[in-house]
């Protein structure tokens, strides 16, 4: 049962190396099921979710060897996951659906779980698979998708990241050409498609709203290093911005982080490309208006960390969350630290400039956990972040260690459960 002790911290300074992106690695690991040959994924971040995905692959019949940060997968055989309990704890477990139906003509899954940030249905995944010719049946908490897939034209009612990934992966081994319109454009989708192409897939338009996949008979093995994590880099950029810091985020890609960097720059922070990554200097002062949107709009995953930045500015900031319906749970916790904040439906209003004071706060989801850790850095006295569900280690590879390396007063304490 992890908890973190955080004390008010000096200006963060120094360099940290950005891990590869959780949200790229998870679909890439799922995609390894498409081939009988060996695939090697390098620099996999040490996260509960990545190890969990490895267990799901094993449960599907694949051999997975984890050697340090290298995951070597060989799925000589593949089938529906045998251990259903593995699926309920992670939303991204649904990503094995597309590869399994594409390769085996059938997949049976328990409906996925994950962070409690809204209803998160998978109707768009299932509707798209039906367009590809699959039959879908649901029985209680279980969904079965079966049939030999044929290319089709698919329009997504909403550019869902997971549905786009699942459908692209399913289409790789479908007969004929699949066109996905209103596809999600996140960099992690383009990265997944680069990996799929390395495995022999034929994909055009990855990273745009119109993706075309020409089905192939077989996929081969490949070795791949996923892109750096723009959300981890963004979280550390926010940590620098609240402490008047000067940090180098080694490997961070500013071209994947434009929306956040605009907000930080407008607020007074200096964000500069460096040959080795991204340099963040100075303090956020101006309040901000933020509307979460699909990429290249402002990422919902950065909403909670940027809200902590808003508490440190002078004036009223306005946040509008349009992607998830229940993603303001951190606001109640920020208020425990003394933040002047109010939620009105999809809107959150933050009156910045009020000093925060340490208290015991609870991590309610992954990004909320990171945001509360940042809030502790600028709260007077001691903050205790209780993360009984282990949200932080689901999605950040050593966030507290990276913050500590930059001078933050953060310590992890493992309490007996
Ligand atoms: C992915 C990311 C997550 C990020 C989110 C939005 C991974 C592993 N996770 O999640 O970190 O916060 O994108 O950028 O990459 N929806 C439906 N029906 C569907 C699918 C989605 O209504 O079939 C809704 C969801 O409930 C949600 C919204 O669409 O309100 C966005 O979901 P989606 O883009 O699918 O996010 P995920 O792939 O779950």
Coordinates of C-alpha atoms and ligand atoms in Angstrom, one line a residue:
X1 CA 0.0 0.0 0.0
X2 CA 2.1 2.9 -1.2
X3 CA 2.0 6.4 0.1
X4 CA 4.2 9.3 -0.5
X5 CA 5.5 12.0 1.9
X6 CA 6.0 15.3 0.2
X7 CA 7.4 18.5 1.6
X8 CA 7.6 22.0 0.2
X9 CA 10.4 21.9 -2.3
X10 CA 13.0 24.3 -3.6
X11 CA 13.3 25.3 -7.3
X12 CA 13.6 22.1 -9.3
X13 CA 16.8 22.0 -11.3
X14 CA 18.8 19.5 -13.3
X15 CA 18.1 16.8 -16.0
X16 CA 15.8 13.8 -16.2
X17 CA 15.4 11.3 -18.9
X18 CA 11.9 10.8 -20.2
X19 CA 10.6 7.2 -20.4
X20 CA 8.9 5.7 -23.4
X21 CA 5.2 6.4 -23.6
X22 CA 2.8 4.0 -21.6
X23 CA 0.1 4.8 -24.1
X24 CA 2.3 3.8 -27.0
X25 CA 3.8 0.7 -25.3
X26 CA 0.4 -0.9 -24.3
X27 CA -1.1 -1.1 -27.9
X28 CA 2.4 -2.0 -29.3
X29 CA 2.6 -4.9 -26.8
X30 CA -1.0 -6.0 -27.8
X31 CA 0.0 -5.8 -31.5
X32 CA 2.8 -8.4 -30.9
X33 CA -0.1 -11.0 -30.9
X34 CA -0.5 -10.4 -34.7
X35 CA 2.7 -12.4 -35.5
X36 CA 4.0 -15.9 -34.8
X37 CA 7.5 -14.5 -35.1
X38 CA 9.6 -12.9 -32.3
X39 CA 9.1 -9.2 -31.6
X40 CA 11.4 -7.1 -29.3
X41 CA 10.1 -4.0 -27.7
X42 CA 12.9 -1.9 -26.2
X43 CA 12.9 0.5 -23.3
X44 CA 9.5 -0.6 -21.9
X45 CA 8.8 1.6 -18.9
X46 CA 8.7 -0.2 -15.5
X47 CA 4.9 0.2 -14.8
X48 CA 2.3 -2.0 -13.3
X49 CA 0.3 -1.6 -16.6
X50 CA 3.2 -2.8 -18.8
X51 CA 3.9 -5.9 -16.7
X52 CA 0.1 -6.4 -16.6
X53 CA -0.1 -6.3 -20.4
X54 CA 2.8 -8.9 -20.5
X55 CA 0.7 -11.1 -18.2
X56 CA -2.3 -10.7 -20.5
X57 CA -0.2 -11.7 -23.5
X58 CA 1.0 -14.8 -21.6
X59 CA -2.6 -15.6 -20.8
X60 CA -3.3 -15.4 -24.5
X61 CA -0.7 -18.1 -25.1
X62 CA 2.4 -15.9 -25.9
X63 CA 5.8 -16.3 -24.4
X64 CA 7.0 -13.0 -23.0
X65 CA 10.5 -12.6 -21.6
X66 CA 11.2 -9.4 -19.7
X67 CA 14.9 -8.7 -19.6
X68 CA 15.4 -5.4 -17.9
X69 CA 13.5 -2.9 -20.1
X70 CA 13.4 -5.2 -23.1
X71 CA 10.3 -7.3 -23.7
X72 CA 10.7 -10.1 -26.1
X73 CA 7.3 -11.6 -27.2
X74 CA 6.7 -14.8 -29.2
X75 CA 3.1 -15.7 -29.9
X76 CA 3.4 -19.0 -31.7
X77 CA -0.1 -19.6 -30.6
X78 CA -2.7 -17.0 -29.7
X79 CA -6.2 -17.2 -28.3
X80 CA -8.6 -15.5 -25.9
X81 CA -7.0 -14.7 -22.5
X82 CA -7.5 -17.5 -20.0
X83 CA -7.2 -15.5 -16.8
X84 CA -10.1 -13.1 -16.9
X85 CA -9.3 -11.4 -13.7
X86 CA -6.3 -9.8 -15.5
X87 CA -8.6 -7.9 -17.8
X88 CA -10.8 -6.2 -15.3
X89 CA -8.1 -4.1 -13.7
X90 CA -6.9 -2.3 -16.8
X91 CA -8.9 -0.5 -19.5
X92 CA -6.1 -1.1 -22.1
X93 CA -6.7 -4.8 -21.9
X94 CA -9.4 -4.3 -24.5
X95 CA -6.5 -3.7 -27.0
X96 CA -5.9 -7.4 -27.4
X97 CA -9.4 -7.7 -29.0
X98 CA -8.4 -6.3 -32.5
X99 CA -5.2 -8.4 -32.9
X100 CA -6.9 -11.6 -31.6
X101 CA -10.0 -11.4 -33.9
X102 CA -7.7 -10.4 -36.8
X103 CA -5.4 -13.3 -36.3
X104 CA -7.6 -16.0 -34.9
X105 CA -11.1 -15.1 -36.1
X106 CA -12.4 -15.1 -32.5
X107 CA -11.8 -13.3 -29.2
X108 CA -13.6 -13.5 -25.9
X109 CA -13.0 -10.9 -23.2
X110 CA -14.3 -9.7 -19.9
X111 CA -15.3 -6.1 -20.2
X112 CA -12.2 -4.0 -19.2
X113 CA -11.7 -2.0 -16.1
X114 CA -9.3 0.8 -15.4
X115 CA -9.2 4.3 -13.7
X116 CA -12.6 5.4 -12.4
X117 CA -12.8 8.5 -14.6
X118 CA -16.1 7.9 -16.3
X119 CA -18.1 5.2 -18.0
X120 CA -15.6 4.4 -20.7
X121 CA -17.7 2.1 -22.9
X122 CA -16.2 0.1 -25.8
X123 CA -19.2 0.6 -28.2
X124 CA -17.0 2.2 -30.9
X125 CA -14.5 -0.7 -30.9
X126 CA -17.4 -3.2 -31.3
X127 CA -19.3 -1.2 -33.9
X128 CA -16.1 -0.9 -36.0
X129 CA -15.3 -4.6 -35.7
X130 CA -18.9 -5.3 -36.8
X131 CA -18.3 -3.2 -39.9
X132 CA -15.3 -5.4 -40.6
X133 CA -17.7 -8.4 -40.6
X134 CA -17.3 -9.6 -37.1
X135 CA -20.3 -10.9 -35.0
X136 CA -20.4 -9.4 -31.6
X137 CA -22.3 -11.0 -28.6
X138 CA -22.4 -9.8 -25.1
X139 CA -23.3 -12.0 -22.1
X140 CA -23.1 -10.3 -18.7
X141 CA -19.7 -8.9 -18.4
X142 CA -18.2 -10.8 -21.3
X143 CA -18.0 -9.9 -24.9
X144 CA -17.3 -12.4 -27.8
X145 CA -16.2 -11.2 -31.2
X146 CA -15.9 -13.6 -34.0
X147 CA -15.7 -13.9 -37.8
X148 CA -13.1 -13.6 -40.6
X149 CA -12.6 -9.9 -41.2
X150 CA -12.9 -8.1 -44.5
X151 CA -11.9 -4.5 -45.2
X152 CA -14.6 -1.9 -44.9
X153 CA -15.2 1.9 -44.5
X154 CA -15.5 2.9 -40.9
X155 CA -16.6 6.3 -39.6
X156 CA -15.9 6.8 -35.9
X157 CA -18.6 8.9 -34.2
X158 CA -15.8 10.1 -31.9
X159 CA -12.0 9.9 -32.5
X160 CA -11.5 7.3 -29.7
X161 CA -7.8 6.5 -29.2
X162 CA -8.5 2.9 -28.2
X163 CA -11.0 2.2 -30.9
X164 CA -8.7 3.6 -33.6
X165 CA -5.9 1.4 -32.3
X166 CA -8.1 -1.8 -32.1
X167 CA -9.5 -1.3 -35.6
X168 CA -6.1 -0.6 -37.2
X169 CA -4.7 -3.7 -35.6
X170 CA -7.8 -5.8 -36.6
X171 CA -7.6 -4.5 -40.2
X172 CA -3.9 -5.5 -40.7
X173 CA -4.9 -9.1 -41.3
X174 CA -8.3 -8.5 -42.8
X175 CA -8.9 -9.2 -46.4
X176 CA -9.0 -6.1 -48.5
X177 CA -8.8 -2.4 -47.7
X178 CA -10.1 -0.7 -44.5
X179 CA -10.6 3.1 -44.3
X180 CA -11.1 4.6 -40.9
X181 CA -12.5 8.2 -41.0
X182 CA -12.5 10.5 -38.0
X183 CA -9.7 8.4 -36.6
X184 CA -7.8 9.6 -33.5
X185 CA -4.6 11.5 -34.4
X186 CA -2.5 11.0 -31.2
X187 CA 1.2 10.5 -31.6
X188 CA 0.9 7.1 -29.9
X189 CA -1.4 6.0 -32.8
X190 CA 1.2 7.0 -35.4
X191 CA 3.8 5.2 -33.3
X192 CA 1.7 2.0 -33.2
X193 CA 1.3 2.2 -37.0
X194 CA 5.1 2.6 -37.4
X195 CA 5.5 -0.6 -35.4
X196 CA 2.8 -2.4 -37.4
X197 CA 4.5 -1.3 -40.6
X198 CA 7.8 -2.7 -39.3
X199 CA 5.9 -6.0 -38.8
X200 CA 4.8 -5.9 -42.5
X201 CA 1.5 -4.0 -42.3
X202 CA 0.5 -1.6 -45.1
X203 CA -0.9 1.6 -43.5
X204 CA -1.3 5.1 -44.9
X205 CA -2.4 8.2 -43.1
X206 CA -1.4 7.3 -39.6
X207 CA -1.5 10.4 -37.4
X208 CA -4.3 11.9 -39.5
X209 CA -8.1 11.6 -39.3
X210 CA -8.1 9.2 -42.3
X211 CA -6.2 6.0 -42.0
X212 CA -6.1 3.4 -44.7
X213 CA -5.0 -0.2 -44.0
X214 CA -4.4 -2.7 -46.8
X215 CA -4.7 -6.2 -45.3
X216 CA -1.7 -8.5 -45.6
X217 CA -1.7 -12.3 -45.2
X218 CA 0.9 -12.5 -42.4
X219 CA 2.8 -10.2 -40.1
X220 CA 6.4 -10.7 -39.2
X221 CA 8.6 -10.1 -36.2
X222 CA 10.2 -6.7 -35.5
X223 CA 12.3 -4.8 -33.0
X224 CA 11.1 -1.4 -31.9
X225 CA 11.6 1.4 -29.5
X226 CA 8.4 3.4 -28.8
X227 CA 8.2 7.3 -28.6
X228 CA 8.9 9.2 -25.4
X229 CA 6.0 9.8 -23.0
X230 CA 4.6 13.3 -23.6
X231 CA 2.4 13.0 -20.5
X232 CA 5.3 12.2 -18.2
X233 CA 7.3 15.0 -19.8
X234 CA 4.3 17.4 -19.4
X235 CA 3.9 16.4 -15.8
X236 CA 7.6 17.2 -15.1
X237 CA 7.3 20.5 -17.0
X238 CA 4.4 21.4 -14.7
X239 CA 6.6 20.6 -11.7
X240 CA 9.2 22.9 -13.0
X241 CA 6.6 25.6 -13.7
X242 CA 5.3 25.7 -10.1
X243 CA 8.7 25.8 -8.5
X244 CA 10.3 28.4 -10.7
X245 CA 12.6 25.6 -11.8
X246 CA 15.1 25.0 -14.6
X247 CA 15.0 21.5 -15.9
X248 CA 16.0 19.6 -19.0
X249 CA 13.6 16.9 -20.0
X250 CA 15.9 14.6 -21.9
X251 CA 14.3 13.0 -25.0
X252 CA 11.0 14.9 -24.7
X253 CA 9.4 15.8 -28.0
X254 CA 8.0 19.3 -28.0
X255 CA 6.2 18.6 -31.3
X256 CA 4.0 16.1 -29.4
X257 CA 3.4 18.7 -26.6
X258 CA 2.4 21.9 -28.5
X259 CA -1.0 22.4 -26.7
X260 CA 0.6 22.2 -23.2
X261 CA 3.6 24.2 -24.1
X262 CA 1.4 27.0 -25.5
X263 CA -0.5 27.1 -22.2
X264 CA 2.7 27.2 -20.1
X265 CA 4.3 29.8 -22.4
X266 CA 1.2 32.1 -22.2
X267 CA 1.4 31.7 -18.4
X268 CA 5.0 33.0 -18.3
X269 CA 7.1 29.8 -18.5
X270 CA 10.0 29.5 -20.9
X271 CA 9.9 26.3 -22.9
X272 CA 12.8 25.8 -25.3
X273 CA 13.9 23.0 -27.6
X274 CA 17.4 21.7 -26.8
X275 CA 19.4 19.3 -28.8
X276 CA 18.8 16.7 -26.1
X277 CA 15.2 17.4 -25.4
X278 CA 13.1 20.2 -23.9
X279 CA 14.2 22.9 -21.4
X280 CA 11.6 24.4 -19.0
X281 CA 12.5 27.5 -17.1
X282 CA 10.7 30.0 -14.9
X283 CA 7.4 30.3 -13.1
X284 CA 3.8 30.2 -14.3
X285 CA 2.1 33.5 -13.4
X286 CA -0.8 34.2 -15.7
X287 CA -4.1 32.3 -15.2
X288 CA -5.3 30.2 -18.1
X289 CA -8.3 28.9 -20.0
X290 CA -8.0 25.2 -20.9
X291 CA -10.4 23.0 -22.9
X292 CA -9.5 19.3 -23.2
X293 CA -9.8 17.9 -26.7
X294 CA -8.6 15.1 -28.9
X295 CA -5.1 15.5 -30.2
X296 CA -3.8 18.0 -31.3
X297 CA -6.0 19.7 -28.8
X298 CA -5.1 19.9 -25.1
X299 CA -4.8 16.4 -23.6
X300 CA -7.2 15.4 -20.9
X301 CA -4.3 13.5 -19.3
X302 CA -2.6 16.9 -18.6
X303 CA -5.7 18.6 -17.2
X304 CA -5.0 17.6 -13.5
X305 CA -1.3 18.5 -13.5
X306 CA -1.9 21.8 -15.2
X307 CA -4.7 22.6 -12.7
X308 CA -2.0 22.5 -10.0
X309 CA 0.0 25.1 -12.1
X310 CA -3.2 27.2 -12.2
X311 CA -3.3 27.3 -8.4
X312 CA 0.1 29.0 -8.4
X313 CA -0.9 31.8 -10.9
X314 CA -2.5 35.1 -10.0
X315 CA -6.2 35.2 -11.1
X316 CA -9.0 32.9 -12.2
X317 CA -8.3 29.9 -14.4
X318 CA -11.1 28.1 -16.2
X319 CA -10.9 24.4 -17.2
X320 CA -13.4 22.6 -19.5
X321 CA -13.2 18.8 -19.6
X322 CA -14.8 17.5 -22.7
X323 CA -13.3 14.0 -23.0
X324 CA -14.2 12.2 -19.8
X325 CA -17.3 12.9 -17.7
X326 CA -15.8 12.3 -14.3
X327 CA -12.3 13.7 -14.3
X328 CA -12.4 16.3 -11.6
X329 CA -12.0 14.0 -8.6
X330 CA -8.6 15.6 -7.8
X331 CA -10.4 19.0 -7.2
X332 CA -11.8 17.8 -3.9
X333 CA -8.3 16.7 -2.9
X334 CA -6.7 20.0 -4.0
X335 CA -9.3 21.8 -1.8
X336 CA -8.0 19.8 1.2
X337 CA -4.7 21.6 0.5
X338 CA -6.5 24.9 0.5
X339 CA -6.9 25.4 -3.2
X340 CA -9.8 27.8 -4.1
X341 CA -11.6 25.6 -6.6
X342 CA -15.1 24.9 -7.8
X343 CA -16.6 22.4 -10.2
X344 CA -19.7 23.2 -12.2
X345 CA -20.5 20.2 -14.5
X346 CA -17.8 20.1 -17.1
X347 CA -16.2 23.3 -15.8
X348 CA -13.7 23.8 -13.1
X349 CA -12.8 27.2 -11.8
X350 CA -9.5 27.8 -10.0
X351 CA -8.7 31.0 -8.1
X352 CA -5.0 31.0 -8.1
X353 CA -2.6 32.7 -5.7
X354 CA -3.9 31.3 -2.4
X355 CA -1.1 29.5 -0.5
X356 CA -1.5 25.7 -0.2
X357 CA -0.9 23.9 3.1
X358 CA 0.1 20.3 3.5
X359 CA -2.6 17.7 4.3
X360 CA -3.4 14.0 3.7
X361 CA -4.8 13.5 0.2
X362 CA -6.0 10.5 -1.7
X363 CA -5.0 9.5 -5.2
X364 CA -8.3 8.9 -7.1
X365 CA -6.8 8.0 -10.5
X366 CA -3.5 8.0 -12.3
X367 CA -3.2 11.6 -13.4
X368 CA -4.9 12.9 -10.2
X369 CA -2.1 11.1 -8.3
X370 CA 0.6 12.9 -10.2
X371 CA -1.2 16.2 -9.8
X372 CA -1.4 15.8 -6.0
X373 CA 2.2 14.9 -5.9
X374 CA 3.0 18.2 -7.6
X375 CA 0.7 20.1 -5.3
X376 CA 2.6 18.7 -2.4
X377 CA 5.8 20.4 -3.7
X378 CA 4.2 23.8 -3.3
X379 CA 2.3 23.2 -0.1
X380 CA 3.6 24.5 3.2
X381 CA 4.5 21.8 5.5
X382 CA 4.0 18.1 4.9
X383 CA 1.6 16.4 2.4
X384 CA 0.9 12.7 2.5
X385 CA -0.4 11.2 -0.7
X386 CA -2.2 8.0 -0.1
X387 CA -2.3 5.8 -3.1
X388 CA -3.7 2.5 -1.9
X389 CA -4.7 1.4 -5.4
X390 CA -1.2 2.0 -6.7
X391 CA -2.4 4.5 -9.4
X392 CA 0.9 6.3 -9.7
X393 CA 3.0 3.2 -10.5
X394 CA 0.4 2.2 -13.1
X395 CA 1.5 5.0 -15.4
X396 CA 4.7 6.7 -14.2
X397 CA 8.1 5.0 -14.2
X398 CA 9.6 6.4 -11.0
X399 CA 8.0 9.8 -10.9
X400 CA 9.0 10.4 -7.3
X401 CA 12.6 9.4 -8.1
X402 CA 12.7 11.7 -11.0
X403 CA 11.3 14.6 -9.0
X404 CA 13.8 13.8 -6.2
X405 CA 16.7 13.8 -8.7
X406 CA 15.6 17.4 -9.6
X407 CA 15.7 18.4 -5.9
X408 CA 12.1 17.7 -4.8
X409 CA 11.3 16.5 -1.2
X410 CA 9.4 13.4 -2.1
X411 CA 9.7 10.0 -0.5
X412 CA 7.8 6.8 -1.1
X413 CA 6.8 4.8 2.0
X414 CA 5.5 1.3 1.6
X415 CA 3.0 0.7 4.4
X416 CA 2.1 -2.9 5.3
X417 CA -1.3 -3.6 3.9
Ligands
LIG1 C1 -6.6 6.7 -24.1 C2 -5.4 6.8 -23.2 C3 -5.8 7.7 -22.0 C4 -6.4 9.0 -22.5 C5 -7.5 8.8 -23.5 C6 -7.9 10.1 -24.1 C7 -4.3 4.7 -23.5 C8 -3.9 3.4 -23.0 N1 -5.1 5.5 -22.7 O1 -7.7 6.0 -23.4 O2 -4.7 7.9 -21.2 O3 -6.9 9.7 -21.3 O4 -7.0 8.0 -24.6 O5 -6.9 10.8 -24.7 O6 -3.9 5.1 -24.6 N2 -15.6 6.3 -25.7 C9 -16.8 5.8 -26.0 N3 -16.9 4.6 -26.7 C10 -15.9 3.9 -27.0 C11 -14.6 4.4 -26.7 C12 -14.5 5.6 -26.1 O7 -17.9 6.4 -25.7 O8 -16.0 2.8 -27.6 C13 -15.4 7.5 -24.9 C14 -14.8 7.3 -23.6 O9 -15.8 6.9 -22.6 C15 -14.2 8.6 -23.3 C16 -13.8 9.1 -24.6 O10 -14.5 8.4 -25.6 O11 -15.2 9.5 -22.7 C17 -12.3 9.0 -24.9 O12 -11.9 7.6 -24.9 P1 -10.7 7.0 -25.8 O13 -10.2 8.0 -26.7 O14 -11.2 5.7 -26.3 O15 -9.7 6.8 -24.6 P2 -8.9 5.4 -24.2 O16 -8.4 4.8 -25.5 O17 -9.7 4.7 -23.2

